[in-house]
Amino acid sequence: MIINGVTIDKTFAEAFPMKATRAIITAQNEKWAMISAQAMTGFATSVIACGCEAGIERVLSPEETPDGRPGVAIMIFAMGGKGLAKQLETRAGQCVLTSPTSALFAGIDADKQIPLGKNLRYFGDGFQISKLIDGKRYWRVPVMDGEFLTEATTGQVDAVGGGNFLVLAESQPQALAACEAAIEAMRKIPNAIMPFPGGVVRSGSKVGSKYKALGASTNDAFCPTLKGITQTDLSPEIESVMEIVIDGLTKEDIDKVMRVGIRAVCDLGADNGIRRISAGNYGGKLGPFHFHLQEIMA
Amino acid sequence: MSALTFTLKNRPDQRVDMSPLVCQKLAGLTPAEIGALELQSGKRKVRVDALFNIAGADAQNMVIKNSFGKLDFIGKALHGGSIAVEGDAGAYLGLGMAGGTIHVSGNAGIFAACEMKEGMITIAGDVEDFLGAALPGNKMGMKGGTVLIKGNAGERVGDHMRRGTILIEGDAGDYCGSRMTAGTIAVMGQTGKYLGYAMRRGTLLLWRAPHLSARFNDCGAHTLAFLPILFASFRQLNSRFADPALAFNRVRRFGGDLSEMGRGEVLVKM
């Protein structure tokens, strides 16, 4: 398959089941809601070493938030429910509770509830106040700038993590420009995040390493500087490869986001140095969710 | 199916215990069976059909017509469904109610919504003392649900209240929020003496400046983020509380009762 001069490989991305949640951070203005959201979703690029994958889903207008202030929706993904709950709570405690003027609310309804501010209330040292409003429990925790308002719990849902595609370009600036265009388009789609810095990862990994202590190492088949000395997957004109990883609530959400992202890259086309779109997988043996690029773009 | 309607024939001299006439107890009964039920009135038992004309069949939607202030225990332990009271209600309206709705078009007597657990009670007129309170000797009053009073309330509103919301469009009498453990009482009108007497926790939300005892200390003026959420929860009510123009998030906060735990609060609109 070729779109605008860009070859779409006959391959697939392989993704895994994860647990996910969404929270809404509000503040006096969008600037401070975003600062808090960025802190809460920081150091959360990969479950390999961060414990979770997290990102900003979108900015919310005052009409969309529970307290009528500007807000930001964030999503957190983890391999299991326990890990998710731990990450959510520690991040909320260190990054939102501490952030000036912030408030924190549940962002998703689900039967399974995990603590959001339920345990953060103890920071109030007995001065915290509970309010049960329309069946939802809120905690008001006195803090030095006034009160930290938080919903007690948020929902936990089954999700999919690890959707991805690779952008193969003739130069590093062209690969980055294409990924930036893709991310801008992909961020408009709800229910998904791209957890790496700026949504883009330049150090895609393969499973295993020559070093026993490491479970993952550089994806040498896609490293352009190793073209001549390894079992490469790159043709001579490829000078740079970048990857976009997507976590979403459902397979359909990831399908949609990948389609939009690949379309944005292809719109730049071969004229802008984009030669191929590929994807990372493990032979289909590890992850139950397969995203076939040509099917997505058909 | 039309609402199950009880129309009072004549006003009895003695008070009547209406607790057998709640939706869940009448479901599946024929009009004849309902008419044969007995209600305690003073020291006598009186058949329902001797007191009321019975019409309709939908026990989930009950109407009590020609009601007056001696019909006690209306909606006692109601689990679901609705009861519309046309006229006044006696004492213990919605005692221990666990769900459903009660609407009174007139006034209600003492201990309305007493130890209520869930559901909604609306009283279009005034209500007497001990609204949402605990029964004498008990330690826990209203534990959930919402009570809306469009008129005035008597003394001891929310005495020993544990959870839930009481909304009063008019005035509240003395000892409003006394011995409260938690929950929210909002009063648009005046409040009486001894506001929040021995209050441990909970919120008294006021539109007008109260007379506060020395056991409450001024904590200053604040903009509280939970208030817009609280007011938004009132929007579906047929009440002045639903009016966005009357909502606010800027309050002066008083903490007390400091002779007790002191974790209660009086929030006064600024």
Coordinates of C-alpha atoms in Angstrom, one line a residue:
Chain A
M1 CA 0.0 0.0 0.0
I2 CA 1.3 3.4 -0.9
I3 CA -0.3 6.7 0.2
N4 CA 1.1 10.0 -1.2
G5 CA 4.4 8.2 -1.9
V6 CA 4.6 6.7 1.6
T7 CA 4.8 3.0 1.8
I8 CA 2.5 1.4 4.4
D9 CA 4.2 -1.8 5.5
K10 CA 2.2 -5.0 5.6
T11 CA 2.7 -5.4 9.3
F12 CA 1.0 -4.8 12.5
A13 CA 1.4 -3.2 15.9
E14 CA 1.0 -5.5 18.9
A15 CA -0.7 -4.2 22.0
F16 CA -1.5 -5.5 25.5
P17 CA -4.4 -5.3 27.9
M18 CA -3.9 -2.7 30.6
K19 CA -6.0 -1.0 33.3
A20 CA -6.8 2.7 32.9
T21 CA -8.3 5.6 34.7
R22 CA -9.1 9.2 33.9
A23 CA -9.0 12.2 36.3
I24 CA -9.9 15.8 35.9
I25 CA -7.7 18.5 37.3
T26 CA -9.1 22.0 37.6
A27 CA -7.5 25.2 38.8
Q28 CA -7.9 29.0 38.9
N29 CA -6.9 29.1 35.3
E30 CA -5.8 26.8 32.5
K31 CA -2.2 27.6 33.1
W32 CA -2.2 26.2 36.6
A33 CA -4.4 23.2 35.7
M34 CA -1.9 22.4 33.0
I35 CA 1.1 22.7 35.3
S36 CA -0.6 20.3 37.7
A37 CA -1.5 17.9 34.9
Q38 CA 2.0 18.0 33.5
A39 CA 3.4 17.2 37.0
M40 CA 1.0 14.4 37.5
T41 CA 1.7 12.8 34.1
G42 CA 5.5 13.4 34.3
F43 CA 7.9 10.4 34.3
A44 CA 5.2 8.2 33.0
T45 CA 6.4 7.3 29.5
S46 CA 6.6 3.5 29.8
V47 CA 5.6 0.9 32.3
I48 CA 9.1 -0.6 31.8
A49 CA 10.5 1.7 34.4
C50 CA 7.9 4.3 35.4
G51 CA 5.2 2.1 36.9
C52 CA 2.6 3.5 34.6
E53 CA 2.0 5.4 31.3
A54 CA 0.2 8.7 31.6
G55 CA -0.6 11.6 29.5
I56 CA -2.8 14.7 29.1
E57 CA -5.9 13.7 27.1
R58 CA -7.3 17.2 26.5
V59 CA -8.0 20.6 27.9
L60 CA -11.5 21.1 29.3
S61 CA -13.5 24.3 29.2
P62 CA -15.1 25.6 32.4
E63 CA -18.5 24.2 31.2
E64 CA -17.0 20.7 31.1
T65 CA -15.6 20.6 34.6
P66 CA -17.4 19.7 37.8
D67 CA -16.5 23.0 39.6
G68 CA -16.9 25.3 36.6
R69 CA -13.2 26.2 36.4
P70 CA -10.7 25.5 33.6
G71 CA -9.4 22.0 33.6
V72 CA -7.3 19.2 32.1
A73 CA -8.2 15.6 31.6
I74 CA -5.4 13.2 32.2
M75 CA -5.3 9.4 31.8
I76 CA -3.1 6.8 33.5
F77 CA -2.5 3.3 32.3
A78 CA -0.8 0.4 34.2
M79 CA -0.4 -3.3 33.7
G80 CA -2.6 -4.1 36.7
G81 CA -5.2 -2.5 39.0
K82 CA -3.0 -2.4 42.1
G83 CA -0.2 -0.7 40.3
L84 CA -2.7 1.8 38.8
A85 CA -4.2 2.6 42.1
K86 CA -0.8 3.1 43.7
Q87 CA 0.4 5.4 40.9
L88 CA -2.8 7.4 40.8
E89 CA -2.7 8.0 44.5
T90 CA 1.0 8.9 44.8
R91 CA 0.9 11.2 41.8
A92 CA -2.3 12.9 43.0
G93 CA -0.8 13.4 46.4
Q94 CA 2.5 14.8 45.2
C95 CA 1.5 16.6 42.1
V96 CA -2.1 17.8 42.4
L97 CA -2.6 18.2 46.2
T98 CA 0.6 20.3 46.2
S99 CA -0.3 22.5 43.1
P100 CA -1.8 25.9 43.9
T101 CA -5.6 26.3 43.5
S102 CA -6.0 22.8 42.2
A103 CA -9.0 20.5 42.6
L104 CA -9.2 16.8 41.5
F105 CA -12.2 14.9 40.2
A106 CA -13.1 11.5 38.8
G107 CA -13.0 11.5 35.0
I108 CA -14.6 8.1 34.2
D109 CA -17.5 6.1 35.5
A110 CA -17.0 2.4 36.2
D111 CA -18.2 -0.3 38.6
K112 CA -14.7 -0.7 39.8
Q113 CA -13.6 2.3 41.9
I114 CA -10.1 3.2 43.0
P115 CA -9.0 5.8 45.5
L116 CA -8.5 9.3 44.2
G117 CA -8.6 11.6 47.2
K118 CA -10.0 8.9 49.6
N119 CA -6.7 8.6 51.4
L120 CA -5.3 12.0 50.6
R121 CA -7.9 13.3 53.1
Y122 CA -5.7 12.2 56.0
F123 CA -3.3 15.1 55.1
G124 CA -6.1 17.2 56.6
D125 CA -5.1 15.9 60.1
G126 CA -8.6 15.7 61.3
F127 CA -9.7 19.0 59.9
Q128 CA -10.8 17.5 56.5
I129 CA -14.5 17.6 55.7
S130 CA -16.5 15.1 53.7
K131 CA -19.4 16.1 51.5
L132 CA -21.7 13.6 49.8
I133 CA -23.3 15.4 46.8
D134 CA -25.5 13.6 44.3
G135 CA -24.1 10.3 45.4
K136 CA -20.5 11.3 45.0
R137 CA -18.2 11.7 48.0
Y138 CA -15.9 14.7 48.0
W139 CA -13.2 15.6 50.5
R140 CA -12.3 19.1 51.5
V141 CA -8.8 19.2 52.8
P142 CA -7.6 22.5 54.4
V143 CA -4.3 23.6 52.8
M144 CA -2.3 26.8 53.0
D145 CA -3.9 28.4 49.9
G146 CA -7.4 27.6 51.0
E147 CA -9.0 24.2 50.5
F148 CA -8.1 21.3 48.3
L149 CA -11.3 19.7 46.9
T150 CA -11.1 16.2 45.7
E151 CA -13.5 13.4 44.8
A152 CA -12.9 10.3 46.8
T153 CA -12.7 7.8 44.0
T154 CA -12.6 7.4 40.3
G155 CA -13.3 4.6 37.9
Q156 CA -10.9 1.9 36.7
V157 CA -11.6 0.3 33.3
D158 CA -10.0 -2.3 31.1
A159 CA -7.9 -0.7 28.4
V160 CA -5.3 -1.3 25.7
G161 CA -1.7 -0.2 25.7
G162 CA 1.1 -0.3 23.2
G163 CA -0.5 0.6 19.9
N164 CA 2.2 2.2 17.8
F165 CA 3.6 3.1 14.4
L166 CA 7.0 4.0 13.1
V167 CA 7.8 6.9 10.8
L168 CA 10.7 6.3 8.5
A169 CA 12.2 9.4 6.9
E170 CA 15.1 10.6 4.9
S171 CA 16.3 12.9 7.7
Q172 CA 15.9 13.5 11.4
P173 CA 14.1 16.9 11.0
Q174 CA 11.7 15.4 8.5
A175 CA 10.9 12.5 10.8
L176 CA 10.3 14.9 13.7
A177 CA 8.1 17.3 11.6
A178 CA 6.0 14.4 10.5
C179 CA 5.6 13.1 14.1
E180 CA 4.7 16.6 15.3
A181 CA 2.0 16.8 12.6
A182 CA 0.7 13.4 13.6
I183 CA 0.6 14.2 17.3
E184 CA -1.3 17.4 16.7
A185 CA -4.0 15.6 14.9
M186 CA -4.0 12.6 17.2
R187 CA -4.5 14.8 20.4
K188 CA -7.9 15.9 19.0
I189 CA -9.2 12.3 19.4
P190 CA -10.5 11.4 22.9
N191 CA -10.0 8.3 25.0
A192 CA -6.3 7.9 24.1
I193 CA -2.9 9.3 25.1
M194 CA 0.6 9.2 23.6
P195 CA 2.7 8.9 26.7
F196 CA 6.2 9.6 25.5
P197 CA 7.8 13.1 25.5
G198 CA 5.8 15.2 23.2
G199 CA 4.1 12.0 22.1
V200 CA 7.1 10.8 20.2
V201 CA 9.7 8.2 21.1
R202 CA 13.1 8.0 19.3
S203 CA 14.4 5.0 21.3
G204 CA 12.1 2.2 20.3
S205 CA 13.0 -1.0 21.9
K206 CA 13.1 -4.7 21.2
V207 CA 12.5 -7.5 23.8
G208 CA 15.7 -8.8 25.3
S209 CA 19.4 -7.7 25.4
K210 CA 22.8 -9.2 25.3
Y211 CA 23.0 -8.0 28.9
K212 CA 21.2 -10.4 31.2
A213 CA 20.0 -7.7 33.6
L214 CA 18.1 -5.9 30.8
G215 CA 14.7 -7.0 29.6
A216 CA 14.6 -4.6 26.6
S217 CA 17.3 -2.9 24.5
T218 CA 17.5 -0.7 21.4
N219 CA 15.6 -1.8 18.3
D220 CA 18.8 -2.2 16.2
A221 CA 16.8 -3.3 13.1
F222 CA 15.5 0.3 13.0
C223 CA 18.7 2.1 14.0
P224 CA 19.9 4.0 10.9
T225 CA 23.6 4.1 12.1
L226 CA 23.7 0.3 12.3
K227 CA 22.3 -0.3 8.8
G228 CA 25.5 -1.9 7.6
I229 CA 26.3 -4.1 10.6
T230 CA 23.1 -5.6 11.8
Q231 CA 20.0 -7.4 10.4
T232 CA 18.5 -4.1 9.4
D233 CA 14.9 -3.3 8.4
L234 CA 15.9 0.0 6.8
S235 CA 16.6 0.8 3.2
P236 CA 19.7 3.0 2.4
E237 CA 17.8 6.3 2.1
I238 CA 16.3 6.1 5.6
E239 CA 18.3 8.3 8.0
S240 CA 15.9 8.6 10.9
V241 CA 13.0 6.6 12.5
M242 CA 10.7 7.8 15.2
E243 CA 7.8 6.0 16.9
I244 CA 4.5 7.1 18.3
V245 CA 3.0 4.9 21.0
I246 CA -0.7 5.0 21.8
D247 CA -2.6 3.8 24.9
G248 CA -6.4 3.9 24.6
L249 CA -9.5 2.8 26.4
T250 CA -10.5 0.4 23.6
K251 CA -9.0 -1.2 20.5
E252 CA -11.4 1.0 18.4
D253 CA -10.1 4.1 20.1
I254 CA -6.5 3.2 19.1
D255 CA -7.6 2.3 15.6
K256 CA -9.1 5.7 15.2
V257 CA -6.0 7.5 16.6
M258 CA -3.6 5.5 14.5
R259 CA -5.6 6.2 11.4
V260 CA -5.6 10.0 12.1
G261 CA -1.9 10.0 12.9
I262 CA -0.7 8.0 9.9
R263 CA -3.0 10.1 7.7
A264 CA -1.3 13.3 9.0
V265 CA 2.2 11.8 8.3
C266 CA 1.1 10.7 4.8
D267 CA -0.3 14.1 4.0
L268 CA 3.4 15.4 4.2
G269 CA 4.3 12.5 1.9
A270 CA 7.4 11.5 0.0
D271 CA 7.9 15.1 -1.0
N272 CA 8.8 15.9 2.6
G273 CA 11.1 12.9 3.0
I274 CA 8.6 10.5 4.5
R275 CA 9.3 7.1 2.9
R276 CA 7.6 4.4 5.0
I277 CA 5.2 3.7 7.9
S278 CA 5.9 0.5 9.9
A279 CA 5.0 -0.8 13.3
G280 CA 6.5 -2.7 16.2
N281 CA 5.4 -6.2 17.2
Y282 CA 6.7 -9.4 18.8
G283 CA 5.6 -11.7 16.1
G284 CA 2.0 -11.7 17.4
K285 CA 2.8 -14.0 20.2
L286 CA 2.8 -11.7 23.2
G287 CA -0.1 -9.2 22.8
P288 CA -3.7 -10.1 22.0
F289 CA -4.4 -6.8 20.2
H290 CA -3.1 -6.5 16.6
F291 CA -3.3 -3.3 14.6
H292 CA -2.7 -4.1 11.0
L293 CA -1.5 -0.9 9.3
Q294 CA -3.0 -1.6 5.9
E295 CA -6.3 -2.6 7.3
I296 CA -6.4 0.6 9.4
M297 CA -5.6 2.7 6.4
A298 CA -7.9 0.9 3.9
Chain B
M1 CA -52.9 2.5 36.4
S2 CA -54.1 5.5 38.5
A3 CA -52.6 6.5 41.8
L4 CA -53.8 4.7 44.9
T5 CA -55.7 7.5 46.6
F6 CA -56.9 7.8 50.2
T7 CA -59.5 10.5 50.7
L8 CA -60.2 11.3 54.4
K9 CA -63.9 11.2 55.1
N10 CA -64.0 13.0 58.4
R11 CA -61.3 14.3 60.7
P12 CA -61.0 12.0 63.7
D13 CA -60.6 13.4 67.2
Q14 CA -57.7 11.2 68.0
R15 CA -54.3 11.1 66.1
V16 CA -53.9 8.3 63.6
D17 CA -50.9 6.2 63.0
M18 CA -50.6 6.0 59.2
S19 CA -47.5 3.8 59.2
P20 CA -49.2 0.7 57.7
L21 CA -50.1 2.8 54.6
V22 CA -46.7 2.9 52.8
C23 CA -46.1 1.8 49.2
Q24 CA -44.2 -1.4 49.9
K25 CA -46.8 -2.7 52.4
L26 CA -49.7 -2.1 50.0
A27 CA -48.2 -3.6 46.9
G28 CA -50.2 -6.5 45.6
L29 CA -53.2 -5.9 48.0
T30 CA -56.7 -5.5 46.6
P31 CA -58.7 -2.4 47.6
A32 CA -60.8 -4.6 49.9
E33 CA -57.7 -5.9 51.6
I34 CA -56.4 -2.4 52.0
G35 CA -59.7 -1.2 53.4
A36 CA -59.7 -4.0 56.0
L37 CA -56.3 -2.9 57.3
E38 CA -56.4 -1.4 60.8
L39 CA -54.9 1.9 61.9
Q40 CA -54.2 2.9 65.5
S41 CA -56.2 6.0 66.4
G42 CA -55.8 7.0 70.0
K43 CA -56.5 3.8 72.0
R44 CA -58.7 2.3 69.3
K45 CA -58.0 0.5 66.0
V46 CA -59.9 1.8 63.0
R47 CA -60.3 0.2 59.6
V48 CA -58.8 2.1 56.8
D49 CA -62.1 2.2 54.9
A50 CA -63.8 3.7 57.9
L51 CA -61.5 6.7 57.7
F52 CA -60.8 6.9 54.0
N53 CA -62.5 6.5 50.6
I54 CA -60.1 4.4 48.6
A55 CA -59.6 4.7 44.8
G56 CA -57.0 3.7 42.3
A57 CA -54.6 0.8 42.4
D58 CA -51.0 2.0 41.9
A59 CA -49.4 1.5 45.3
Q60 CA -46.2 3.0 44.1
N61 CA -48.0 6.3 43.6
M62 CA -50.0 7.1 46.7
V63 CA -52.1 10.2 47.3
I64 CA -53.6 11.2 50.7
K65 CA -56.3 13.8 50.2
N66 CA -57.9 16.0 52.8
S67 CA -55.0 15.3 55.1
F68 CA -54.6 17.2 58.3
G69 CA -52.2 17.5 61.2
K70 CA -53.2 14.5 63.2
L71 CA -52.2 12.0 60.5
D72 CA -48.9 10.8 62.0
F73 CA -46.1 8.5 60.7
I74 CA -47.0 9.1 57.0
G75 CA -44.4 7.4 54.9
K76 CA -42.7 5.7 57.9
A77 CA -39.8 3.5 56.6
L78 CA -40.8 4.2 53.0
H79 CA -38.5 2.2 50.7
G80 CA -39.6 3.5 47.3
G81 CA -42.4 5.0 45.4
S82 CA -44.1 8.3 46.1
I83 CA -46.6 9.7 48.5
A84 CA -48.4 13.0 47.8
V85 CA -50.0 14.5 50.9
E86 CA -52.7 17.0 50.0
G87 CA -53.1 19.1 53.1
D88 CA -51.1 19.0 56.3
A89 CA -49.1 16.0 57.7
G90 CA -48.8 15.1 61.4
A91 CA -45.8 14.2 63.4
Y92 CA -43.0 11.8 62.3
L93 CA -43.5 12.3 58.5
G94 CA -41.1 10.0 56.7
L95 CA -39.7 8.5 59.9
G96 CA -36.7 6.2 59.0
M97 CA -37.5 6.6 55.3
A98 CA -35.1 4.7 53.1
G99 CA -36.1 5.7 49.6
G100 CA -38.8 7.3 47.5
T101 CA -40.4 10.7 47.6
I102 CA -42.9 12.4 49.9
H103 CA -44.5 15.7 49.0
V104 CA -46.7 17.6 51.4
S105 CA -48.7 20.5 50.1
G106 CA -49.3 22.0 53.5
N107 CA -47.5 22.0 56.8
A108 CA -45.9 19.1 58.7
G109 CA -45.6 18.4 62.5
I110 CA -42.7 17.5 64.7
F111 CA -39.9 15.1 63.9
A112 CA -40.5 15.2 60.1
A113 CA -37.7 13.3 58.3
C114 CA -36.6 12.0 61.6
E115 CA -33.8 9.4 61.2
M116 CA -34.4 9.4 57.5
K117 CA -31.9 7.4 55.5
E118 CA -32.5 8.1 51.8
G119 CA -35.0 9.7 49.5
M120 CA -36.6 13.1 49.1
I121 CA -39.2 14.9 51.2
T122 CA -40.7 18.2 50.1
I123 CA -42.9 20.3 52.4
A124 CA -44.5 23.2 50.7
G125 CA -45.5 24.9 54.0
D126 CA -43.9 25.1 57.4
V127 CA -42.6 22.3 59.6
E128 CA -42.5 22.1 63.4
D129 CA -39.6 21.2 65.7
F130 CA -36.9 18.5 65.3
L131 CA -36.9 18.3 61.5
G132 CA -34.3 15.6 60.5
A133 CA -33.5 14.9 64.1
A134 CA -33.0 11.7 66.1
L135 CA -35.8 10.2 68.2
P136 CA -35.5 11.1 71.8
G137 CA -32.8 9.1 73.4
N138 CA -31.2 8.1 70.1
K139 CA -27.8 9.4 69.0
M140 CA -28.2 9.5 65.2
G141 CA -30.7 11.7 63.3
M142 CA -31.0 11.9 59.6
K143 CA -28.5 9.8 57.8
G144 CA -29.1 10.6 54.2
G145 CA -31.5 12.0 51.6
T146 CA -32.8 15.5 51.0
V147 CA -35.5 17.5 52.7
L148 CA -36.8 20.7 51.2
I149 CA -38.9 23.1 53.3
K150 CA -40.5 25.9 51.4
G151 CA -41.8 27.6 54.5
N152 CA -40.2 28.0 57.9
A153 CA -38.9 25.3 60.2
G154 CA -39.2 25.1 64.0
E155 CA -36.5 24.5 66.6
R156 CA -33.8 21.9 66.7
V157 CA -33.5 21.4 62.9
G158 CA -31.1 18.5 62.3
D159 CA -30.5 17.6 65.9
H160 CA -28.0 14.8 65.9
M161 CA -28.0 14.8 62.1
R162 CA -25.4 12.4 60.7
R163 CA -25.6 12.9 56.9
G164 CA -27.9 14.3 54.1
T165 CA -29.1 17.7 53.2
I166 CA -31.9 19.9 54.7
L167 CA -32.9 22.9 52.7
I168 CA -35.1 25.6 54.2
E169 CA -36.3 28.5 52.1
G170 CA -37.7 30.3 55.0
D171 CA -36.5 30.8 58.6
A172 CA -35.2 28.2 61.1
G173 CA -35.9 28.3 64.8
D174 CA -33.5 28.1 67.8
Y175 CA -30.9 25.4 68.1
C176 CA -30.7 24.8 64.4
G177 CA -28.0 22.2 63.7
S178 CA -27.7 21.3 67.4
R179 CA -25.5 18.3 68.2
M180 CA -25.0 17.8 64.5
T181 CA -22.4 15.1 63.6
A182 CA -22.3 15.8 59.8
G183 CA -24.4 16.7 56.8
T184 CA -25.6 20.0 55.4
I185 CA -28.3 22.4 56.5
A186 CA -29.0 25.4 54.3
V187 CA -31.2 28.2 55.5
M188 CA -32.2 31.1 53.2
G189 CA -34.1 33.0 55.9
Q190 CA -33.3 34.0 59.5
T191 CA -31.9 31.5 62.1
G192 CA -32.6 31.6 65.8
K193 CA -30.6 31.5 68.9
Y194 CA -28.0 28.9 69.8
L195 CA -27.2 28.1 66.2
G196 CA -25.0 24.9 65.9
Y197 CA -25.3 24.2 69.7
A198 CA -22.9 21.4 70.5
M199 CA -22.3 20.8 66.8
R200 CA -19.4 18.4 66.2
R201 CA -19.1 18.4 62.4
G202 CA -21.3 19.4 59.5
T203 CA -22.1 22.5 57.6
L204 CA -24.7 25.2 58.2
L205 CA -25.0 27.3 55.0
L206 CA -26.7 30.6 55.5
W207 CA -27.8 33.5 53.3
R208 CA -28.2 35.9 56.2
A209 CA -25.9 36.7 59.1
P210 CA -26.7 34.7 62.2
H211 CA -26.5 35.4 65.8
L212 CA -23.5 33.2 66.8
S213 CA -22.5 32.2 70.3
A214 CA -18.9 32.7 71.6
R215 CA -18.3 29.0 70.9
F216 CA -17.9 29.8 67.2
N217 CA -14.7 31.5 65.9
D218 CA -14.3 33.5 62.8
C219 CA -12.1 31.8 60.2
G220 CA -12.2 34.5 57.7
A221 CA -13.6 35.0 54.2
H222 CA -13.0 32.3 51.6
T223 CA -14.0 31.1 48.2
L224 CA -14.9 27.5 48.5
A225 CA -14.7 25.2 45.5
F226 CA -17.3 22.7 46.7
L227 CA -20.1 25.3 46.8
P228 CA -20.6 25.4 43.0
I229 CA -20.9 21.6 43.0
L230 CA -23.3 21.7 45.9
F231 CA -25.5 24.4 44.3
A232 CA -25.4 22.5 41.0
S233 CA -26.9 19.5 42.8
F234 CA -29.9 21.7 43.7
R235 CA -30.7 22.6 40.1
Q236 CA -33.3 19.9 39.5
L237 CA -35.3 21.0 42.6
N238 CA -38.5 23.0 42.3
S239 CA -37.2 25.5 44.7
R240 CA -35.4 28.8 45.1
F241 CA -32.3 26.8 45.9
A242 CA -32.3 25.9 42.2
D243 CA -32.0 29.6 41.2
P244 CA -28.4 30.2 40.0
A245 CA -28.8 33.9 40.9
L246 CA -29.1 32.9 44.6
A247 CA -26.0 30.6 44.5
F248 CA -22.6 31.8 45.8
N249 CA -19.1 30.5 46.5
R250 CA -17.8 33.3 48.6
V251 CA -18.4 32.9 52.3
R252 CA -17.3 33.9 55.8
R253 CA -16.5 30.7 57.6
F254 CA -17.0 30.3 61.4
G255 CA -15.7 27.1 63.1
G256 CA -17.3 25.5 66.1
D257 CA -18.9 24.5 68.4
L258 CA -15.6 24.8 70.2
S259 CA -17.1 23.5 73.4
E260 CA -17.4 20.3 71.4
M261 CA -15.1 18.9 68.7
G262 CA -15.2 22.3 66.9
R263 CA -15.0 20.7 63.4
G264 CA -18.4 22.0 62.4
E265 CA -18.7 25.1 60.2
V266 CA -21.2 28.0 59.7
L267 CA -20.8 29.4 56.2
V268 CA -22.4 32.8 55.7
K269 CA -22.9 34.3 52.2
M270 CA -20.9 37.4 51.6

